mmCIF file of C-alpha atoms and ligand atoms in Angstrom:
data_model
loop_
_atom_site.group_PDB
_atom_site.id
_atom_site.type_symbol
_atom_site.label_atom_id
_atom_site.label_comp_id
_atom_site.label_asym_id
_atom_site.label_seq_id
_atom_site.Cartn_x
_atom_site.Cartn_y
_atom_site.Cartn_z
ATOM 1 C CA MET A 1 -0.033 0.215 -0.136
ATOM 2 C CA LYS A 2 0.838 3.726 -0.713
ATOM 3 C CA ASN A 3 1.183 6.721 1.748
ATOM 4 C CA VAL A 4 -2.130 7.582 2.984
ATOM 5 C CA PHE A 5 -2.786 11.329 3.605
ATOM 6 C CA VAL A 6 -6.131 11.816 5.338
ATOM 7 C CA LEU A 7 -7.356 15.259 5.382
ATOM 8 C CA PHE A 8 -9.050 16.208 8.500
ATOM 9 C CA GLY A 9 -11.287 19.289 9.546
ATOM 10 C CA LYS A 10 -14.321 20.378 10.481
ATOM 11 C CA PRO A 11 -17.162 20.084 7.434
ATOM 12 C CA GLY A 12 -16.566 23.344 5.718
ATOM 13 C CA ALA A 13 -13.102 23.704 6.749
ATOM 14 C CA GLY A 14 -11.758 23.962 3.002
ATOM 15 C CA LYS A 15 -10.124 20.239 2.861
ATOM 16 C CA GLY A 16 -11.595 19.545 -0.320
ATOM 17 C CA THR A 17 -10.654 23.503 -1.944
ATOM 18 C CA ARG A 18 -6.725 23.115 -0.958
ATOM 19 C CA LEU A 19 -7.193 19.293 -2.107
ATOM 20 C CA GLU A 20 -8.341 20.465 -5.667
ATOM 21 C CA GLU A 21 -5.555 23.298 -6.046
ATOM 22 C CA PHE A 22 -3.123 20.990 -4.878
ATOM 23 C CA LEU A 23 -3.731 18.061 -7.451
ATOM 24 C CA LYS A 24 -3.878 20.838 -10.526
ATOM 25 C CA GLY A 25 -1.217 19.221 -12.816
ATOM 26 C CA ARG A 26 -0.868 16.487 -10.414
ATOM 27 C CA LYS A 27 -3.929 14.207 -10.685
ATOM 28 C CA ASP A 28 -1.923 11.364 -12.341
ATOM 29 C CA GLU A 29 0.522 11.148 -9.367
ATOM 30 C CA PHE A 30 -2.301 10.490 -6.476
ATOM 31 C CA ASP A 31 -5.695 8.805 -6.216
ATOM 32 C CA VAL A 32 -8.340 10.488 -4.184
ATOM 33 C CA LEU A 33 -10.785 8.794 -1.583
ATOM 34 C CA SER A 34 -13.988 11.389 -1.167
ATOM 35 C CA VAL A 35 -16.465 9.241 1.146
ATOM 36 C CA GLY A 36 -18.583 12.707 0.742
ATOM 37 C CA ASN A 37 -18.278 12.617 -3.001
ATOM 38 C CA LEU A 38 -19.055 8.828 -3.189
ATOM 39 C CA LEU A 39 -21.994 8.724 -1.258
ATOM 40 C CA ARG A 40 -23.554 11.559 -3.387
ATOM 41 C CA ASN A 41 -22.896 9.680 -6.431
ATOM 42 C CA ALA A 42 -24.772 7.211 -5.170
ATOM 43 C CA ARG A 43 -27.393 8.977 -4.211
ATOM 44 C CA LYS A 44 -27.537 10.625 -7.929
ATOM 45 C CA ASN A 45 -27.401 7.208 -9.488
ATOM 46 C CA GLU A 46 -30.230 6.070 -6.744
ATOM 47 C CA THR A 47 -28.305 3.201 -6.045
ATOM 48 C CA GLU A 48 -28.808 1.062 -2.434
ATOM 49 C CA LEU A 49 -26.272 3.031 -1.160
ATOM 50 C CA GLY A 50 -27.027 6.228 -1.815
ATOM 51 C CA GLN A 51 -30.600 5.592 -0.588
ATOM 52 C CA LYS A 52 -29.369 4.636 2.670
ATOM 53 C CA ALA A 53 -26.836 7.449 2.796
ATOM 54 C CA ALA A 54 -29.818 10.210 1.710
ATOM 55 C CA TYR A 55 -31.582 10.728 5.253
ATOM 56 C CA TYR A 56 -28.375 10.865 7.578
ATOM 57 C CA MET A 57 -26.715 13.252 4.830
ATOM 58 C CA ASP A 58 -29.851 15.391 4.792
ATOM 59 C CA ALA A 59 -30.006 15.357 8.258
ATOM 60 C CA GLY A 60 -26.280 16.337 8.884
ATOM 61 C CA LEU A 61 -25.562 13.032 10.587
ATOM 62 C CA LEU A 62 -22.849 10.724 9.953
ATOM 63 C CA VAL A 63 -23.597 7.564 7.412
ATOM 64 C CA PRO A 64 -23.477 4.123 9.850
ATOM 65 C CA ASP A 65 -19.806 2.959 10.378
ATOM 66 C CA ASP A 66 -20.430 -0.470 8.832
ATOM 67 C CA ILE A 67 -21.481 1.133 5.289
ATOM 68 C CA ILE A 68 -18.716 3.640 5.373
ATOM 69 C CA ILE A 69 -15.884 1.300 6.480
ATOM 70 C CA GLU A 70 -16.311 -0.958 4.221
ATOM 71 C CA ILE A 71 -16.295 1.312 1.359
ATOM 72 C CA ALA A 72 -13.384 2.868 2.464
ATOM 73 C CA ILE A 73 -10.825 0.242 3.686
ATOM 74 C CA GLU A 74 -11.623 -1.394 0.234
ATOM 75 C CA GLY A 75 -10.670 2.010 -1.406
ATOM 76 C CA LEU A 76 -7.601 2.460 0.792
ATOM 77 C CA LYS A 77 -6.024 -1.303 0.374
ATOM 78 C CA ASN A 78 -6.553 -1.278 -3.563
ATOM 79 C CA ALA A 79 -4.805 2.283 -3.845
ATOM 80 C CA THR A 80 -1.627 2.125 -6.123
ATOM 81 C CA LYS A 81 -0.752 5.705 -6.025
ATOM 82 C CA PRO A 82 -0.339 7.826 -2.654
ATOM 83 C CA ILE A 83 -3.743 8.645 -1.886
ATOM 84 C CA PHE A 84 -5.710 11.321 -0.031
ATOM 85 C CA THR A 85 -9.182 10.563 2.222
ATOM 86 C CA ASP A 86 -10.952 13.599 2.303
ATOM 87 C CA GLY A 87 -13.655 12.796 5.599
ATOM 88 C CA PHE A 88 -12.345 9.461 6.358
ATOM 89 C CA PRO A 89 -11.917 8.375 9.285
ATOM 90 C CA ARG A 90 -14.496 10.415 10.751
ATOM 91 C CA THR A 91 -15.135 8.144 13.935
ATOM 92 C CA VAL A 92 -13.370 6.483 16.269
ATOM 93 C CA SER A 93 -14.701 3.329 14.966
ATOM 94 C CA GLN A 94 -13.085 3.804 11.351
ATOM 95 C CA ALA A 95 -10.209 4.857 12.837
ATOM 96 C CA GLU A 96 -9.907 1.723 14.755
ATOM 97 C CA ALA A 97 -11.010 -0.282 11.022
ATOM 98 C CA LEU A 98 -8.249 1.893 9.849
ATOM 99 C CA ILE A 99 -5.416 0.546 12.187
ATOM 100 C CA ARG A 100 -6.928 -3.291 12.298
ATOM 101 C CA ALA A 101 -6.294 -2.828 8.282
ATOM 102 C CA GLY A 102 -2.698 -1.797 9.165
ATOM 103 C CA ILE A 103 -2.936 1.644 8.061
ATOM 104 C CA TYR A 104 -0.778 4.053 9.330
ATOM 105 C CA PRO A 105 -1.623 7.468 7.609
ATOM 106 C CA LEU A 106 -0.099 10.944 7.737
ATOM 107 C CA VAL A 107 -2.956 13.157 9.300
ATOM 108 C CA ILE A 108 -3.398 16.670 7.955
ATOM 109 C CA GLU A 109 -5.777 18.985 10.014
ATOM 110 C CA PHE A 110 -7.299 22.042 8.316
ATOM 111 C CA TYR A 111 -8.782 24.437 11.172
ATOM 112 C CA VAL A 112 -11.002 27.412 10.799
ATOM 113 C CA ASP A 113 -13.383 28.911 13.367
ATOM 114 C CA ASP A 114 -17.103 27.606 13.343
ATOM 115 C CA GLU A 115 -18.426 31.142 11.917
ATOM 116 C CA VAL A 116 -16.386 30.808 9.136
ATOM 117 C CA VAL A 117 -17.537 27.457 8.307
ATOM 118 C CA PHE A 118 -21.103 28.818 8.431
ATOM 119 C CA GLU A 119 -19.996 31.748 6.109
ATOM 120 C CA ARG A 120 -18.455 29.033 3.453
ATOM 121 C CA ALA A 121 -21.723 27.132 3.378
ATOM 122 C CA ARG A 122 -23.801 30.027 2.416
ATOM 123 C CA ASP A 123 -21.264 31.096 -0.335
ATOM 124 C CA ARG A 124 -20.501 27.346 -1.520
ATOM 125 C CA ILE A 125 -21.735 26.295 -4.838
ATOM 126 C CA VAL A 126 -20.808 22.530 -6.437
ATOM 127 C CA CYS A 127 -21.550 20.924 -9.610
ATOM 128 C CA LYS A 128 -23.705 18.458 -9.619
ATOM 129 C CA SER A 129 -21.979 16.220 -11.631
ATOM 130 C CA CYS A 130 -17.921 16.097 -11.047
ATOM 131 C CA GLY A 131 -18.329 17.775 -7.661
ATOM 132 C CA ALA A 132 -16.138 20.580 -8.152
ATOM 133 C CA THR A 133 -16.928 23.535 -6.152
ATOM 134 C CA TYR A 134 -17.197 27.121 -6.629
ATOM 135 C CA THR A 135 -18.329 30.512 -4.798
ATOM 136 C CA LEU A 136 -21.391 32.780 -5.365
ATOM 137 C CA SER A 137 -19.184 35.460 -4.195
ATOM 138 C CA SER A 138 -16.547 37.236 -6.167
ATOM 139 C CA PHE A 139 -13.433 34.905 -4.382
ATOM 140 C CA ASP A 140 -13.811 31.651 -6.780
ATOM 141 C CA PRO A 141 -17.041 31.891 -8.974
ATOM 142 C CA PRO A 142 -17.241 29.924 -12.407
ATOM 143 C CA LYS A 143 -16.319 31.145 -15.671
ATOM 144 C CA LYS A 144 -19.669 30.890 -16.990
ATOM 145 C CA GLU A 145 -22.898 31.412 -13.917
ATOM 146 C CA GLY A 146 -24.273 28.246 -13.144
ATOM 147 C CA ILE A 147 -21.858 26.005 -15.415
ATOM 148 C CA CYS A 148 -18.938 24.125 -14.218
ATOM 149 C CA ASP A 149 -15.345 24.957 -15.754
ATOM 150 C CA ASN A 150 -14.507 21.594 -15.512
ATOM 151 C CA CYS A 151 -17.624 19.334 -16.770
ATOM 152 C CA GLY A 152 -20.325 21.990 -18.350
ATOM 153 C CA GLY A 153 -22.524 20.000 -15.462
ATOM 154 C CA GLU A 154 -25.189 22.303 -13.580
ATOM 155 C CA LEU A 155 -23.956 24.249 -10.379
ATOM 156 C CA GLY A 156 -26.333 24.006 -7.325
ATOM 157 C CA LYS A 157 -26.368 24.831 -3.651
ATOM 158 C CA ARG A 158 -25.418 21.063 -1.564
ATOM 159 C CA SER A 159 -28.359 19.537 -0.103
ATOM 160 C CA ASP A 160 -26.587 19.860 3.030
ATOM 161 C CA ASP A 161 -25.271 23.566 3.218
ATOM 162 C CA CYS A 162 -27.881 25.012 4.840
ATOM 163 C CA ASP A 163 -27.888 26.899 8.497
ATOM 164 C CA ASP A 164 -29.271 23.991 10.155
ATOM 165 C CA THR A 165 -27.643 21.431 9.003
ATOM 166 C CA VAL A 166 -24.242 23.160 9.007
ATOM 167 C CA ARG A 167 -24.807 23.702 12.817
ATOM 168 C CA ASN A 168 -25.537 19.581 13.428
ATOM 169 C CA ARG A 169 -22.900 18.807 11.175
ATOM 170 C CA LEU A 170 -20.002 21.144 13.364
ATOM 171 C CA ASP A 171 -21.838 19.415 16.522
ATOM 172 C CA VAL A 172 -21.292 15.874 15.058
ATOM 173 C CA TYR A 173 -17.884 16.945 14.305
ATOM 174 C CA GLN A 174 -17.238 17.802 17.838
ATOM 175 C CA LYS A 175 -18.617 15.001 19.629
ATOM 176 C CA GLN A 176 -17.766 12.202 17.252
ATOM 177 C CA THR A 177 -15.080 13.040 15.054
ATOM 178 C CA TYR A 178 -12.615 15.025 17.002
ATOM 179 C CA PRO A 179 -12.047 12.294 19.359
ATOM 180 C CA VAL A 180 -10.277 10.661 16.357
ATOM 181 C CA LEU A 181 -7.406 12.449 16.618
ATOM 182 C CA ASP A 182 -6.565 11.685 20.619
ATOM 183 C CA PHE A 183 -7.168 7.679 19.419
ATOM 184 C CA LEU A 184 -4.723 7.658 16.420
ATOM 185 C CA GLY A 185 -2.338 9.421 18.818
ATOM 186 C CA LYS A 186 -2.330 6.577 20.943
ATOM 187 C CA PHE A 187 -0.594 4.469 17.896
ATOM 188 C CA GLY A 188 1.953 7.050 17.392
ATOM 189 C CA ILE A 189 0.038 8.961 14.546
ATOM 190 C CA ARG A 190 0.545 12.611 14.581
ATOM 191 C CA THR A 191 -1.411 15.312 13.368
ATOM 192 C CA PHE A 192 -0.244 18.150 11.417
ATOM 193 C CA THR A 193 -2.548 21.334 11.913
ATOM 194 C CA ILE A 194 -2.633 23.842 8.951
ATOM 195 C CA ASP A 195 -4.546 27.426 9.649
ATOM 196 C CA ASN A 196 -6.955 27.320 6.358
ATOM 197 C CA TYR A 197 -7.710 31.575 6.487
ATOM 198 C CA GLU A 198 -5.413 32.371 4.123
ATOM 199 C CA PRO A 199 -5.671 30.201 0.815
ATOM 200 C CA GLU A 200 -1.849 30.941 -0.599
ATOM 201 C CA SER A 201 -0.023 30.035 2.595
ATOM 202 C CA ALA A 202 -2.526 27.290 3.746
ATOM 203 C CA SER A 203 -1.579 25.695 0.246
ATOM 204 C CA ARG A 204 2.180 26.071 -0.025
ATOM 205 C CA LEU A 205 2.185 24.291 3.803
ATOM 206 C CA PHE A 206 -0.138 21.662 2.308
ATOM 207 C CA ALA A 207 2.249 21.114 -0.457
ATOM 208 C CA ASP A 208 5.207 21.156 1.450
ATOM 209 C CA LEU A 209 4.124 18.573 3.745
ATOM 210 C CA VAL A 210 2.779 15.849 1.500
ATOM 211 C CA LEU A 211 5.510 16.292 -1.076
ATOM 212 C CA SER A 212 8.084 16.049 1.864
ATOM 213 C CA SER A 213 6.543 12.901 3.165
ATOM 214 C CA LEU A 214 6.403 11.098 0.023
HETATM 215 P P1 LIG B 1 -18.553 15.906 3.305
HETATM 216 O O1 LIG B 1 -18.887 15.819 1.686
HETATM 217 O O2 LIG B 1 -17.202 14.814 3.197
HETATM 218 O O3 LIG B 1 -19.235 16.805 3.962
HETATM 219 O O4 LIG B 1 -19.981 14.644 3.356
HETATM 220 C C1 LIG B 1 -21.265 14.622 3.526
HETATM 221 C C2 LIG B 1 -21.881 13.887 4.206
HETATM 222 O O5 LIG B 1 -21.237 12.450 3.709
HETATM 223 C C3 LIG B 1 -21.764 13.978 5.852
HETATM 224 O O6 LIG B 1 -22.492 14.763 6.283
HETATM 225 C C4 LIG B 1 -22.292 12.589 5.830
HETATM 226 O O7 LIG B 1 -23.605 12.491 6.172
HETATM 227 C C5 LIG B 1 -21.615 11.586 5.066
HETATM 228 N N1 LIG B 1 -20.118 11.062 5.282
HETATM 229 C C6 LIG B 1 -19.122 11.244 4.201
HETATM 230 N N2 LIG B 1 -17.942 10.947 5.142
HETATM 231 C C7 LIG B 1 -18.446 9.960 5.971
HETATM 232 C C8 LIG B 1 -17.796 9.127 7.084
HETATM 233 N N3 LIG B 1 -16.514 8.820 7.071
HETATM 234 N N4 LIG B 1 -18.380 8.889 7.585
HETATM 235 C C9 LIG B 1 -20.024 8.616 7.706
HETATM 236 N N5 LIG B 1 -20.783 9.542 6.712
HETATM 237 C C10 LIG B 1 -19.886 10.206 6.083
#
């Protein structure tokens, strides 16, 4: 198995955005396991997995561990390149499964305050086809309104980006996800934290960290 980089942080802390930037021009060198994107695709294709996940996702809750662990561990074991996980592990049980599978990742946490998470969720639009993210504000808008620059897909709000759901997701993060760092620490797995307020310096730090760990 190749290097595994766990991207950690509150939902909406900007993990996916930093990763998209890093992968520009490097797409062939890395794999990505994004559990959220896998689940959104499953919903779009109306598979059994998608139908099971929909309720939890729209409520801002985590999808049950047994469903997630199976798809995530299989994806990681099959990786043939260094791989990033965006959104796994999100519970101590998921982290246990990682250790049981003999996977000792490098954990990179992106940190922002809760208020920034709310602001970003209000501002975020995503491609319904490929998952690329843009903003409604002038920060990172698509070239053509409502259309994805990457694939021409339709842009829209994520169903879980409303204030109530974001509040639930932050609460779930604090109670169920944050303890993962302590748990992994017991196995000697350190966390590198990057403040994700200023995109350029965060991106630089992130790239340095990943490239120096290969
Ligand atoms: P994300 O795009 O990573 O914010 O994920 C969107 C939603 O998918 C989350 O709010 C959860 O409902 C579900 N999800 C993503 N990753 C996991 C995970 N590791 N464990 C459980 N549910 C997850």
